[in-house]
Amino acid sequence: MLTVREMTVSETDIIVDYFLNATPEYMETLGLDPTRFPAAESFRKRLRREAELPIEQCSAVLVIWLQDGEPVGFSTADEITYGAQAHMHIHIVDPEHRNSGIGAECVPLSVALYFERLKLKRLFCEPYAFNIAPNRTLQKAGFKYLKTHMSAPGPYNFHQAVNCWVIERQNVLGSG
C-alpha cells in the first residue's frame, strides 16, 4: 500500500541520511554538490524546526512516500509563496525503487497535497536536465515543460542546466 503524507518531526532524519550518506557519484546525477550541505546536526535541527511550524509559516514542506509503511522516497516544497506558488523537489531514497515507476505514483499525490495545504495556484519543479528519471516522472504527472536554463535550483546544487516544469491548479485533479 502506498502512502503520501507530510513528514513527522521524527521522520526528517530520512532526508538528512539520504543526502549525507549518498555517494559523490549519485549526488552528481542529482546536480548536487556534497560540499554545500550543512553539518548533520545543523541540517537535522533545521528540518525538525520546519516540520513543527504551522503551514503558513513554513519555508519548506516535507512529504514522505511510504510503501507498506517503509520509506521509499520524499518530496519537499520550498520557495513558498503561500496562496500562490512553490518549488517542488522529488527523491527516491531506496535504490531498489529507482526507475520502478513509484515516483510517477507518488508525485501526483504530493502535488495534490501541496496544492491543498499551501493553497497554491502553481507548482514548479526544476530537475537537473541530464537526470532523465525525474523529467519523465514530471511529464507523466501532468507538468508542462517551460524551458531549459542554467541555474543553481537550490542551496546544495551546483550551477547546471535545469528543465523548468510547472503544473497549474486547474490541471490538478480535484483542485477545482
GROMACS .gro file of C-alpha atoms in nm, residues 4 63 65 75 77 88 90 103 105-120 122-125 137-138 141-143 166-169 171-173 175:
model
   41
    4VAL     CA    1   0.197   1.000   0.076
   63VAL     CA    2   0.640   1.496   0.240
   65TRP     CA    3   0.645   0.845   0.046
   75SER     CA    4   0.935   1.535  -0.172
   77ALA     CA    5   0.846   2.216  -0.141
   88MET     CA    6   0.898   2.101  -0.553
   90ILE     CA    7   1.148   1.474  -0.557
  103GLY     CA    8   0.777   0.830  -0.844
  105GLU     CA    9   0.259   0.727  -0.845
  106CYS     CA   10   0.386   0.948  -0.561
  107VAL     CA   11   0.438   1.278  -0.744
  108PRO     CA   12   0.069   1.340  -0.826
  109LEU     CA   13  -0.024   1.264  -0.463
  110SER     CA   14   0.245   1.504  -0.342
  111VAL     CA   15   0.130   1.771  -0.586
  112ALA     CA   16  -0.229   1.742  -0.461
  113LEU     CA   17  -0.107   1.772  -0.102
  114TYR     CA   18   0.096   2.086  -0.179
  115PHE     CA   19  -0.192   2.249  -0.365
  116GLU     CA   20  -0.431   2.177  -0.081
  117ARG     CA   21  -0.205   2.262   0.214
  118LEU     CA   22  -0.034   2.568   0.062
  119LYS     CA   23  -0.337   2.694  -0.136
  120LEU     CA   24  -0.120   2.714  -0.447
  122ARG     CA   25   0.104   2.681  -0.948
  123LEU     CA   26   0.388   2.447  -0.858
  124PHE     CA   27   0.729   2.438  -1.024
  125CYS     CA   28   0.995   2.168  -1.036
  137THR     CA   29   0.812   1.149  -1.398
  138LEU     CA   30   0.706   1.515  -1.410
  141ALA     CA   31   0.235   1.359  -1.369
  142GLY     CA   32   0.091   1.632  -1.592
  143PHE     CA   33   0.357   1.900  -1.554
  166VAL     CA   34   0.504   2.377  -1.398
  167ILE     CA   35   0.162   2.246  -1.306
  168GLU     CA   36  -0.133   2.479  -1.257
  169ARG     CA   37  -0.412   2.435  -1.003
  171ASN     CA   38  -0.468   2.077  -1.402
  172VAL     CA   39  -0.455   1.902  -1.065
  173LEU     CA   40  -0.735   1.651  -1.025
  175SER     CA   41  -0.825   2.102  -0.708
   0.00000   0.00000   0.00000
